Coordinates of C-alpha atoms and ligand atoms in Angstrom, one line a residue:
Chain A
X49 CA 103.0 144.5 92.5
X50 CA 103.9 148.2 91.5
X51 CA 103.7 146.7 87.9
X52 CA 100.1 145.5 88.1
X53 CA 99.0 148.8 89.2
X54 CA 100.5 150.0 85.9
X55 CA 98.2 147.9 84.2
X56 CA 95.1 150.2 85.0
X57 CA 97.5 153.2 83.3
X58 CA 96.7 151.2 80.2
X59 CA 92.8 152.5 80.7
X60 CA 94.3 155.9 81.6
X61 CA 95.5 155.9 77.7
X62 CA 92.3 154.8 76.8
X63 CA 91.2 159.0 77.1
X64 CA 93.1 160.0 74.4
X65 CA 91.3 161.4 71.7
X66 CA 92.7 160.3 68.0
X67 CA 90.8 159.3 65.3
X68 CA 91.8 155.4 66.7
X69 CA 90.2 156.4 70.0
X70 CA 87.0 157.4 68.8
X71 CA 86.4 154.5 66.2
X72 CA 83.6 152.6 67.0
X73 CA 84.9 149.7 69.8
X74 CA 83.7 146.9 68.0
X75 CA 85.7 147.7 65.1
X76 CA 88.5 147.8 67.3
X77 CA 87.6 144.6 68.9
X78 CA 86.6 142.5 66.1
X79 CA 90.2 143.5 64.6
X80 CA 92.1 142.4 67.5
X81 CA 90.6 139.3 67.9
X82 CA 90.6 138.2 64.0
X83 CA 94.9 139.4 64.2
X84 CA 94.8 137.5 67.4
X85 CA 93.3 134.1 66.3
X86 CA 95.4 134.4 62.9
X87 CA 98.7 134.8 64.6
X88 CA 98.0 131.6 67.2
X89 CA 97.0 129.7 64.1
X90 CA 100.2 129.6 62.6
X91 CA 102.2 126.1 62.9
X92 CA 104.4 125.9 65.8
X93 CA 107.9 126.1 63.7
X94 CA 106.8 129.3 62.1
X95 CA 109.0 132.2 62.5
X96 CA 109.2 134.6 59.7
X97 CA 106.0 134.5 58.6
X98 CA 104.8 135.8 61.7
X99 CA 107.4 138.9 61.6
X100 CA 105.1 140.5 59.3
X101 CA 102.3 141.1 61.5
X102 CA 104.2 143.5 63.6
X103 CA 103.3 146.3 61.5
X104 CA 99.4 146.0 63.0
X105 CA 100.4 146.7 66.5
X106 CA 103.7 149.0 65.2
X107 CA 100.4 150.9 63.1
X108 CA 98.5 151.1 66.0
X109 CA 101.1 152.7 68.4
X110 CA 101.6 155.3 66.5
X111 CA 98.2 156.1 65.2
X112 CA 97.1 156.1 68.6
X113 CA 99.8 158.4 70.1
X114 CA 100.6 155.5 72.2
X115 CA 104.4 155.3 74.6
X116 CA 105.9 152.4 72.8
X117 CA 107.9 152.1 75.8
X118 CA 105.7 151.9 77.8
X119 CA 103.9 149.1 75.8
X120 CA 106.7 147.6 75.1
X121 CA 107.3 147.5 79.0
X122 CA 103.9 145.7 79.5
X123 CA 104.6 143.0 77.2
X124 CA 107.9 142.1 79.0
X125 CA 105.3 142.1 81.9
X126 CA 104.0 138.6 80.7
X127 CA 107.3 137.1 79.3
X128 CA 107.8 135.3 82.2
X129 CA 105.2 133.2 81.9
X130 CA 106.0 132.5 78.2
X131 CA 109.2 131.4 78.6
X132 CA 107.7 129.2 81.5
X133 CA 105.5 127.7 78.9
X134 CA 107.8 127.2 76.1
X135 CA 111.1 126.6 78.2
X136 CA 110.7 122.8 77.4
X137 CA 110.4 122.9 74.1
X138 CA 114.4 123.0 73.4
X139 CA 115.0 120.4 76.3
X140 CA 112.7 117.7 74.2
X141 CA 113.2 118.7 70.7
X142 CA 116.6 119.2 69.7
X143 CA 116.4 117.7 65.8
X144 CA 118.4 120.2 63.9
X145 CA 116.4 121.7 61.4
X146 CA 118.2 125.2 60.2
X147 CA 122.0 124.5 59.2
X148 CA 123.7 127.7 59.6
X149 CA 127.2 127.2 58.9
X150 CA 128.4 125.4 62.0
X151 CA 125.6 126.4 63.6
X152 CA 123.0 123.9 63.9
X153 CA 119.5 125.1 65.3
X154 CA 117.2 122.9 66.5
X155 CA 113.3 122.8 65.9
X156 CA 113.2 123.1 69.8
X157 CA 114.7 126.4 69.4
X158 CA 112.7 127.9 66.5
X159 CA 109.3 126.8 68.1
X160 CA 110.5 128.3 71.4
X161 CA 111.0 131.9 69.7
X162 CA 107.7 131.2 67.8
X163 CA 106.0 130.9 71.3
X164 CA 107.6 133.7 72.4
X165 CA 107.1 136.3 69.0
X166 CA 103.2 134.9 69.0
X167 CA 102.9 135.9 72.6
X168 CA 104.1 139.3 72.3
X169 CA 102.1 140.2 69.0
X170 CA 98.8 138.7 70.8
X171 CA 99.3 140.4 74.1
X172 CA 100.6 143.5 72.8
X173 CA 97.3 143.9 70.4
X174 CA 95.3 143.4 73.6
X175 CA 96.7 145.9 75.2
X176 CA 96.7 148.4 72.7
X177 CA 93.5 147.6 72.4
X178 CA 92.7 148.3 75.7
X179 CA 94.8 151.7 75.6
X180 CA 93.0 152.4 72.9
X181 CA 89.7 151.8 73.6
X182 CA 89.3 151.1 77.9
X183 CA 88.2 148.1 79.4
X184 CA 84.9 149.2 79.8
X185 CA 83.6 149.8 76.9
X186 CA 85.8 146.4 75.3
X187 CA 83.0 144.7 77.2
X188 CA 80.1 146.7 75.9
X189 CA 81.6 145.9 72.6
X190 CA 81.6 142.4 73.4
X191 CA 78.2 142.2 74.6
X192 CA 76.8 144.2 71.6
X193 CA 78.2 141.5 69.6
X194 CA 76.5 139.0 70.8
X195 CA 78.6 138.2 74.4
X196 CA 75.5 137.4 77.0
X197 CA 75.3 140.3 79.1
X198 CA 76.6 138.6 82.3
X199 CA 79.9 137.2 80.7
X200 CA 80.5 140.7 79.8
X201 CA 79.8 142.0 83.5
X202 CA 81.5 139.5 85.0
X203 CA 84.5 139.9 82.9
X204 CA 84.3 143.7 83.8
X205 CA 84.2 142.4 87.6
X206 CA 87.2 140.0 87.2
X207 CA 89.0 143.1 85.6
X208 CA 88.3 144.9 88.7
X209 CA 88.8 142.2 90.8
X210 CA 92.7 142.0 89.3
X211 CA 93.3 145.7 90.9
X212 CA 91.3 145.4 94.2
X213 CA 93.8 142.0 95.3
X214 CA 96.6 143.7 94.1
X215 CA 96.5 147.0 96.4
X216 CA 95.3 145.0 99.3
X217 CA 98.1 142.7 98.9
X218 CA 100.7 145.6 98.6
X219 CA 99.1 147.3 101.4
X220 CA 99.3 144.0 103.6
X221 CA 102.8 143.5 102.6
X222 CA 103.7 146.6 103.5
X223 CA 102.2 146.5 106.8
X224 CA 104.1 143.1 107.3
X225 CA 107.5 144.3 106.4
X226 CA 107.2 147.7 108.6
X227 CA 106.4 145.0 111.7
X228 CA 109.0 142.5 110.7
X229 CA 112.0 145.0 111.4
X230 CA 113.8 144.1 108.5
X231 CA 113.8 140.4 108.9
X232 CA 112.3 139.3 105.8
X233 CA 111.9 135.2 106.7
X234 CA 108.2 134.4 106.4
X235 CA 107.6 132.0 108.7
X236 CA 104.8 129.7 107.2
X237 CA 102.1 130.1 110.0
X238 CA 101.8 133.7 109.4
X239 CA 102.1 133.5 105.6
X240 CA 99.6 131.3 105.5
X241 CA 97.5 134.0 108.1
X242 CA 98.6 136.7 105.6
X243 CA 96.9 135.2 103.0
X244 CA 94.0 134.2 104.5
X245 CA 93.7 137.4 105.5
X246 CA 94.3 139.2 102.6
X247 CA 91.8 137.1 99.9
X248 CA 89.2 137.8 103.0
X249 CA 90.2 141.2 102.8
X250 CA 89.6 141.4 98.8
X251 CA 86.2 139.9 98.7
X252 CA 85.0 141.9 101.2
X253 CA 86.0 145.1 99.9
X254 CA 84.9 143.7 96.3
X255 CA 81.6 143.4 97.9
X256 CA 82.1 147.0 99.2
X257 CA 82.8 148.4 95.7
X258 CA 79.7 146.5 94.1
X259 CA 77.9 147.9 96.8
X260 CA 78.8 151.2 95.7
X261 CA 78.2 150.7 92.3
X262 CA 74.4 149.4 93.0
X263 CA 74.0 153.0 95.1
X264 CA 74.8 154.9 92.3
X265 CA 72.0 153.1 90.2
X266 CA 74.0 150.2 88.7
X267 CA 71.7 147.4 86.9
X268 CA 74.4 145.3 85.7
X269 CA 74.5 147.5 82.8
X270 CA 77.8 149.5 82.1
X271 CA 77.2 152.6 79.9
X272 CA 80.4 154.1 78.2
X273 CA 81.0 157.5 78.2
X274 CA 81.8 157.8 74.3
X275 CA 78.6 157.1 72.1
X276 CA 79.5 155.9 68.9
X277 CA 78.3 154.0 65.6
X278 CA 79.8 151.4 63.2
X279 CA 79.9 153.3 60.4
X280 CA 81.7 153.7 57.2
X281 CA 85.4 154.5 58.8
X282 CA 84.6 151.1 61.3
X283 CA 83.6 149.4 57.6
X284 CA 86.9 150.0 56.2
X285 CA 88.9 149.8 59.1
X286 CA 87.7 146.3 59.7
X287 CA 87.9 145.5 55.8
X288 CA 91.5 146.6 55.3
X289 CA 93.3 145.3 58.6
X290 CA 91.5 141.8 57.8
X291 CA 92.0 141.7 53.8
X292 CA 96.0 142.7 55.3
X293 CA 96.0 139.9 57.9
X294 CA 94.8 137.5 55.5
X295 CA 97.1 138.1 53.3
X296 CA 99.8 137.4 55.6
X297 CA 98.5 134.7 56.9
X298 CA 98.2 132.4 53.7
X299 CA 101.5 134.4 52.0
X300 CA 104.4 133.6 53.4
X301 CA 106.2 137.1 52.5
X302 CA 109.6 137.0 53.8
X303 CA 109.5 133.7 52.0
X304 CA 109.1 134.7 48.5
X305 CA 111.0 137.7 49.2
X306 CA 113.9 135.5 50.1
X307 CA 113.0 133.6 46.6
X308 CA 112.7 136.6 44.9
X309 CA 116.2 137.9 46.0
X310 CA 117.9 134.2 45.5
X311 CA 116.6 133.1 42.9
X312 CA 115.3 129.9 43.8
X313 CA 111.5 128.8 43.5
X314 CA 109.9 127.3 46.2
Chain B
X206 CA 57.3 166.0 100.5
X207 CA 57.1 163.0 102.5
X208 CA 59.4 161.4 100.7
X209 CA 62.4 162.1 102.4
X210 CA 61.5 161.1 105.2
X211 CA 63.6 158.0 107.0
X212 CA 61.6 156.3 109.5
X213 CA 63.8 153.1 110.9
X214 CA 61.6 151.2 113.6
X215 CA 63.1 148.9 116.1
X216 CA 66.1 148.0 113.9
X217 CA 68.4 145.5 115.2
X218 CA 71.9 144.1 113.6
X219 CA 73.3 141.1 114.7
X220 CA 76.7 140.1 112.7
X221 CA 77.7 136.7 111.5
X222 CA 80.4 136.3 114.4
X223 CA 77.2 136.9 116.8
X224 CA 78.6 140.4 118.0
X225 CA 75.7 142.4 118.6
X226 CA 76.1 145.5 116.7
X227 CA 71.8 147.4 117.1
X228 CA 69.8 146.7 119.7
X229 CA 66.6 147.9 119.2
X230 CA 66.9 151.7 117.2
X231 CA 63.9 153.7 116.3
X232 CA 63.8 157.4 115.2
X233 CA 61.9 159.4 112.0
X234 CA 63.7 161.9 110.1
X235 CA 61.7 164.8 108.5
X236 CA 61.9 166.3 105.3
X237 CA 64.7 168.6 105.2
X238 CA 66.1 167.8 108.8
X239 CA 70.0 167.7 109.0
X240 CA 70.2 164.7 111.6
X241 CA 74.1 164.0 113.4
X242 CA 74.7 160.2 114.9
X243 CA 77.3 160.5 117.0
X244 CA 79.3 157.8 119.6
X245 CA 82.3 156.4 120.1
X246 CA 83.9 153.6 118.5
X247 CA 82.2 151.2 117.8
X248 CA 79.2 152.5 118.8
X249 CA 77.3 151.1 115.9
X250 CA 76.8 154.1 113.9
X251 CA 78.6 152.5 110.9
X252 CA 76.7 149.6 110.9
X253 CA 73.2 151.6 111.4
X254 CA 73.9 153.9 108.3
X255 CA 74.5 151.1 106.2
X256 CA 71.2 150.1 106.8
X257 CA 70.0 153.1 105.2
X258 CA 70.1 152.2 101.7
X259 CA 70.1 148.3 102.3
X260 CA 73.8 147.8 102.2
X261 CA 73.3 145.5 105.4
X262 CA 70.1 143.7 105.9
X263 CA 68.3 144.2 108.9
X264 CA 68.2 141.3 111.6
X265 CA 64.8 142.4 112.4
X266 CA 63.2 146.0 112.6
X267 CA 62.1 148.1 109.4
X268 CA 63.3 150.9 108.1
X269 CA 60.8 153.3 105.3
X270 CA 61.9 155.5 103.1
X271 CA 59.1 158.0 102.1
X272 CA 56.4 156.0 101.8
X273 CA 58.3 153.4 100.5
X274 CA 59.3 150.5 102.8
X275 CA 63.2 149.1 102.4
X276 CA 62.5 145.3 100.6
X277 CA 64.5 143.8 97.7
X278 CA 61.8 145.3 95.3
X279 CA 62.5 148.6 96.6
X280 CA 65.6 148.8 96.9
X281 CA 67.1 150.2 93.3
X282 CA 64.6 153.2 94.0
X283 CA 65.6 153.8 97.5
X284 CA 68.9 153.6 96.3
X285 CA 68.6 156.4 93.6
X286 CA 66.8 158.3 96.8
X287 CA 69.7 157.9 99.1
X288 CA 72.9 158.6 98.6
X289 CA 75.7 157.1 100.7
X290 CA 79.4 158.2 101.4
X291 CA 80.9 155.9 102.6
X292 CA 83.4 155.8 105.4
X293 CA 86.7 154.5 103.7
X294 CA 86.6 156.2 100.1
X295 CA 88.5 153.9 98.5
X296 CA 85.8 151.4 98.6
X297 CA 83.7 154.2 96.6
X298 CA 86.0 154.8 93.6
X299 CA 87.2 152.4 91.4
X300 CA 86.8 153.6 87.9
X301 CA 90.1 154.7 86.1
X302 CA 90.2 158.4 86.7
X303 CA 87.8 160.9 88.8
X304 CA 85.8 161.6 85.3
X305 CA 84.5 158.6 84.8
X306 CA 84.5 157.7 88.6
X307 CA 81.7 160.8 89.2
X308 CA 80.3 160.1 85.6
X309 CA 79.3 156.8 86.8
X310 CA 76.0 157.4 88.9
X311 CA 74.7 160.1 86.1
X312 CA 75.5 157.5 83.3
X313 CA 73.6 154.7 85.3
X314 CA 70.4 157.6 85.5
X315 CA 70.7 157.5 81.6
X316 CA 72.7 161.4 81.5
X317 CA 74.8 161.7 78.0
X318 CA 76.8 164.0 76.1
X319 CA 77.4 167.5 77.5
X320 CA 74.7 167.2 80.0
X321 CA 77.1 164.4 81.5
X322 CA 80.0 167.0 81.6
X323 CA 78.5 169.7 82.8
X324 CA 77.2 167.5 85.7
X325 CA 80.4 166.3 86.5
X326 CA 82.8 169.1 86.4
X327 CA 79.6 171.2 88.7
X328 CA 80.2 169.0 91.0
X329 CA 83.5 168.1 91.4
X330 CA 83.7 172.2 91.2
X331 CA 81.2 171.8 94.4
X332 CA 83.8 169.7 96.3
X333 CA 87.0 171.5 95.1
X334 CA 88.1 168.6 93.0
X335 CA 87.9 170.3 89.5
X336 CA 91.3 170.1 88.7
X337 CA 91.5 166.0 89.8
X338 CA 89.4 165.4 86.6
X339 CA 91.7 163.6 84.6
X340 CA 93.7 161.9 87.8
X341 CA 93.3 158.2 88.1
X342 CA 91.6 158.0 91.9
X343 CA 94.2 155.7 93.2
X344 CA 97.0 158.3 93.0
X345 CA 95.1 160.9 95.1
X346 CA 95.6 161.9 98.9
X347 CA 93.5 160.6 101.2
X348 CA 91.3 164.0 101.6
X349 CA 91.4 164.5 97.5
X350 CA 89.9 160.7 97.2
X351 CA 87.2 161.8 100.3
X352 CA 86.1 165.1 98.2
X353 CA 85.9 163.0 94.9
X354 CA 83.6 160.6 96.8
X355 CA 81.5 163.2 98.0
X356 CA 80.9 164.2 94.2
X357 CA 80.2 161.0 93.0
X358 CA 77.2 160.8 95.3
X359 CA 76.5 164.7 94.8
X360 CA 76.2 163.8 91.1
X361 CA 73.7 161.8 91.2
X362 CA 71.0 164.7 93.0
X363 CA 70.3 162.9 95.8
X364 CA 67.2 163.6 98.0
X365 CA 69.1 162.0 101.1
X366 CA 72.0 162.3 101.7
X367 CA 73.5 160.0 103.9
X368 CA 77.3 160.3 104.8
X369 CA 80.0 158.3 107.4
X370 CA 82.2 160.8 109.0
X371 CA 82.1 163.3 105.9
X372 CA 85.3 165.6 107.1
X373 CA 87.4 162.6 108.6
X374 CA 90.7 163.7 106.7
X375 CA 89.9 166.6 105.5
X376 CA 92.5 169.8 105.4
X377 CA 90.4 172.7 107.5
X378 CA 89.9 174.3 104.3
X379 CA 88.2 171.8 102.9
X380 CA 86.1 170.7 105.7
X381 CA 84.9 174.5 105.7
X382 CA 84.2 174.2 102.1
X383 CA 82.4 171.1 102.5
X384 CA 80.9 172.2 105.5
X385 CA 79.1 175.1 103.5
X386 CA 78.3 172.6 100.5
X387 CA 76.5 170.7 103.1
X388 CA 74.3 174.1 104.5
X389 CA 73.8 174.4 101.1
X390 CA 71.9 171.0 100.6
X391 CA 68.3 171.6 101.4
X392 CA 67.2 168.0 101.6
X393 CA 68.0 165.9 104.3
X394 CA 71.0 164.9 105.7
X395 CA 71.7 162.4 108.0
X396 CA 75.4 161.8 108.8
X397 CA 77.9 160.6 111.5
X398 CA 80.9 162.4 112.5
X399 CA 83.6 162.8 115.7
X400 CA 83.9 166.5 114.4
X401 CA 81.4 168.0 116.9
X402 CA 81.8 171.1 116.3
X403 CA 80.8 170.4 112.4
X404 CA 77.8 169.1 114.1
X405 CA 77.3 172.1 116.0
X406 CA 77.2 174.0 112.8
X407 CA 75.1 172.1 110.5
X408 CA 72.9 169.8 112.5
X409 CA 69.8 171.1 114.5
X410 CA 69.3 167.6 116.0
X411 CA 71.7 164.7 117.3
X412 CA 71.4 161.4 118.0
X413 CA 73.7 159.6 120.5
X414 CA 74.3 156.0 120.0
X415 CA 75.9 153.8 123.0
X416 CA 76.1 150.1 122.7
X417 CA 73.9 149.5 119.7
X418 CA 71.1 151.8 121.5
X419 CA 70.2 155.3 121.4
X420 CA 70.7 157.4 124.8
X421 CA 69.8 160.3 123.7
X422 CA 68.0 162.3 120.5
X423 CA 67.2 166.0 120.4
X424 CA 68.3 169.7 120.1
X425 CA 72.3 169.6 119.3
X426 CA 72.6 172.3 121.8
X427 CA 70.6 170.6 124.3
X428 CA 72.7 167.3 124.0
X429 CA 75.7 169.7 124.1
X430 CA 75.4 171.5 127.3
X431 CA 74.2 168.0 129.2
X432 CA 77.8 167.0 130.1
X433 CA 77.0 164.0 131.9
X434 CA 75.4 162.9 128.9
X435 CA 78.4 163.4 127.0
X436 CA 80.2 161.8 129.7
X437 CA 78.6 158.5 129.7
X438 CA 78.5 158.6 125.8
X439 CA 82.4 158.7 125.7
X440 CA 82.0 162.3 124.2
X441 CA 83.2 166.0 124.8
X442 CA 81.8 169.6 124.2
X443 CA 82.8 170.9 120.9
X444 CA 86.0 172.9 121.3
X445 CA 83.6 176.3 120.3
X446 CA 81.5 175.6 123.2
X447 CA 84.4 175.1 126.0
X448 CA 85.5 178.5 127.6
X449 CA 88.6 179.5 125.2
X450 CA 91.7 178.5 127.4
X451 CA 94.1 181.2 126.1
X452 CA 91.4 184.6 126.5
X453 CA 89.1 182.7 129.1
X454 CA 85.9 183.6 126.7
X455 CA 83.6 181.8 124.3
X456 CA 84.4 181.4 120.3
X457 CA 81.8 182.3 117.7
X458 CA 81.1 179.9 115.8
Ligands
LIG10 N1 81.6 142.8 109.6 C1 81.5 142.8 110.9 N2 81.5 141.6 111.5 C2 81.4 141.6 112.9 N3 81.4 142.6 113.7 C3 81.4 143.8 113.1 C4 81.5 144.0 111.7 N4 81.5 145.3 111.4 C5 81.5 146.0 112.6 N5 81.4 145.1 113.6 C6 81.2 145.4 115.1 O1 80.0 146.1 115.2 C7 80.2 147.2 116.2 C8 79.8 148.5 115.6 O2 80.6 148.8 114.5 P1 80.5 150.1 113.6 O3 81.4 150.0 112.5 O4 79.0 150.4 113.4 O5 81.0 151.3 114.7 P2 81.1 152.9 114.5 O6 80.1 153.4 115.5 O7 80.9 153.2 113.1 O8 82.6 153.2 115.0 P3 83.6 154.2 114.4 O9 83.4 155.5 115.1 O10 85.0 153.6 114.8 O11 83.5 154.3 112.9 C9 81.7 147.1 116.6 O12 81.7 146.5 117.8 C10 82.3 146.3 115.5 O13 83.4 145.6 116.1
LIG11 MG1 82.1 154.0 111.6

């Protein structure tokens, strides 16, 4: 729960003022989604070649003035749910296909890791993306590119939406474990009250919030508090990241280094 | 100006459950009058400021703002008109830190660039909230997130100004401080409050609610001295008009 609430420090970071801050978001947004569709479009027993992308978000961090702790710490957020998602993949596929001495790895194995490496480069450029540009004005980016205007909202609202259930929940399970006296067994009648309660709860403070957005002049337009343009900087930045990524992708690097070092053409 | 006046005519509210929360409230607000609702629990007051800038829609009744009756075409104007605190500020804050939180309204009324900043660190200078700036809301104390509330509203130069139980977990400092940002306000005010002796101070004229009805509007004073009034209200005379237990005499206030 705590680690949800974190999340919205990732807009916190978004007020930093580095040269990566104030590019244009679109640049910014346009970058991470060209690295992001590159790195999932890589075949599902590709390692190495994807080690080689780390440098964008390793850049990025440190460009930005970023924690890498903390970052890192947000991407072990999500793990869970990779490994949930890949887990199978050395249960069904166990053809060896890398002989390492005795060692016999199976393709299982390799696209497991692949899963998880192509996970953590994708979600770690969206949230330094975020950090680096807020969530706010990653919609108005969107929508100036040609997102229709009520995707980008209601993206903005789903967002939101995230944080509102969270701190109700916490609040209501809090409340519940001061009144259980330490007992912590659930019975299922009042869990299932709990949760009843507590999506109730959300929407109606959801409709609270937007209620307090349309009295302070809201028209389902959000306005970001940095004005910028895509200019010549945005040009470049776009130009080199994508000419890099391309690269990359269609080189496999560590490969020829490998054939460089041994010898051996491929 | 005749604009801010608020003029609600036989306004009703019946909620979805059926629980009958108005019955019936009429009343007109003058330019420049600082109006109190009081009542107990539950006495509807809530419910009947939220009516004020069409945050509930009315079972029956109509309410004018100005000239300008409250209608679905109306509304975004009548909302830039009135400003609302609400009761609970966590329902008013929900932008990553107080910056952008009180940046918001002035953003949405098309303010950029250093006029934005200077708008926003006024007010949250107004409220004694300069130094949350850069504080993401959710990690303030309940009185810090009330005052930053406050400012988001102030920022946006409201003619009305239209507040739930303004000093409700405030520090005494800062419900002095905000009690003199309020005498400041020329326009009108209209709020609700259990802090009767804030009411004392601000508000020439009080409303009583009971039951969804009003029993009594007029002079605060007047309402004041009738105990039986207060009585059957579920109220009490502010502290500074009860005899002083300790010296016997009356406070100044
Ligand atoms: N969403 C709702 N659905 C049903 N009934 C409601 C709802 N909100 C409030 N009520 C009821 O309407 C009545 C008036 O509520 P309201 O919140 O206006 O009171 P209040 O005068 O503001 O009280 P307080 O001093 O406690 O803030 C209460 O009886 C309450 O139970
Ligand atoms: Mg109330």
């Amino acid at each position: 729960m705590e680690s949800i609430r974190d999340l919205k420090q990732l807009d916190l970071l978004a007020g930093g003022s580095t040269a990566l801050h104030r590019l244009d978001p679109r640049a910014k947004v346009l970058v991470t989604a060209i690295f992001i569709v590159l790195v999932i479009s890589f075949g599902r027993y590709e390692l190495a070649a994807l080690l080689p992308f780390m440098i964008f978000p390793i850049v990025m961090v440190v460009l930005a003035n970023l924690p890498p702790l903390f970052i890192i710490q947000k991407i072990l957020l999500v793990t869970p749910f990779v490994i949930l998602i890949g887990i199978f993949n050395p249960l069904f596929d166990r053809e060896i296909v890398i002989q390492l001495g005795a060692l016999g790895i199976s393709g299982g194995w390799i696209s497991f890791t692949s899963i998880l490496v192509r996970s953590a480069l994708t979600v770690g450029a969206a949230f330094i993306l975020i950090a680096t540009t807020g969530f706010t004005a990653v919609c108005q980016a969107l929508e100036q590119m040609g997102m229709p205007q009520v995707f980008a909202v209601q993206l903005l609202f789903l967002y939101r939406y995230i944080f509102v259930l969270n701190e109700e929940g916490s609040r209501a399970s809090k409340a519940r474990e001061l009144r259980s006296c330490g007992r912590n067994n659930l019975s299922l009648g009042s869990y299932t009250s709990l949760v009843g309660h507590l999506l109730l709860r959300t929407w109606q403070r959801a409709e609270r919030i937007h209620m307090s957005m349309l009295a302070r002049g809201f028209v389902g337009r959000f306005h970001a508090r940095r004005q910028s343009r895509f200019g010549r900087t945005e040009l470049w930045f776009v130009l080199g990241w994508v000419t890099l990524f391309l690269l990359l992708r269609f080189i496999n690097i560590p490969q020829r280094l490998g054939s460089l070092l041994t010898g051996v053409s491929v | 100006m005749s604009h801010h006046i608020v003029e609600v005519t036989n306004l009703r509210h019946i909620y979805a459950d059926g629980t009958v929360a108005l019955q019936g409230v009429s009343f007109r607000i003058h330019h420049g009058e600082s109006v109190a609702i009081i009542g107990a629990n539950g006495a509807g007051k809530s419910t009947l400021l939220q009516h004020l800038n069409g945050y509930l829609e009315a079972t029956s009744g109509d309410i004018r703002i100005g000239d300008t009756p409250l209608s679905k075409t109306t509304l975004p104007d009548i909302r830039r008109t009135v400003g609302m605190v609400f009761q609970n500020p966590d329902d008013q804050l929900f932008m990553p830190t107080v910056f952008d939180d009180v940046a918001f309204g002035p953003l949405n009324l098309g303010l950029t660039g250093e006029h934005l900043e200077k708008r926003v660190a006024d007010t949250l200078e107004q409220v004694g909230a300069g130094h949350l700036s850069d504080k993401p809301p959710y990690h303030l104390s309940g009185g810090e997130k009330k005052r930053v509330a406050i400012a988001t509203v102030l920022a946006m130069s409201p003619d009305i100004l239209v507040m739930d139980e303004p000093t409700s977990g405030l520090d005494p400092f800062a419900r002095r401080q905000l009690m003199d940002l309020l005498g400041k306000f020329h326009h009108t005010k209209i709020f609700t409050s259990h802090d009767l002796d804030m009411v004392l101070a601000l508000c020439e004229r009080t409303i009583i609610l009971h039951d969804g009805m009003i029993m009594a509007d007029g002079a605060t004073e007047e309402i004041f001295r009738n105990e039986q009034l207060l009585a059957a209200g579920r109220l009490e005379k502010p502290f500074s008009m009860q005899g002083c237990p300790i010296c016997g005499g009356r406070l100044n206030l």
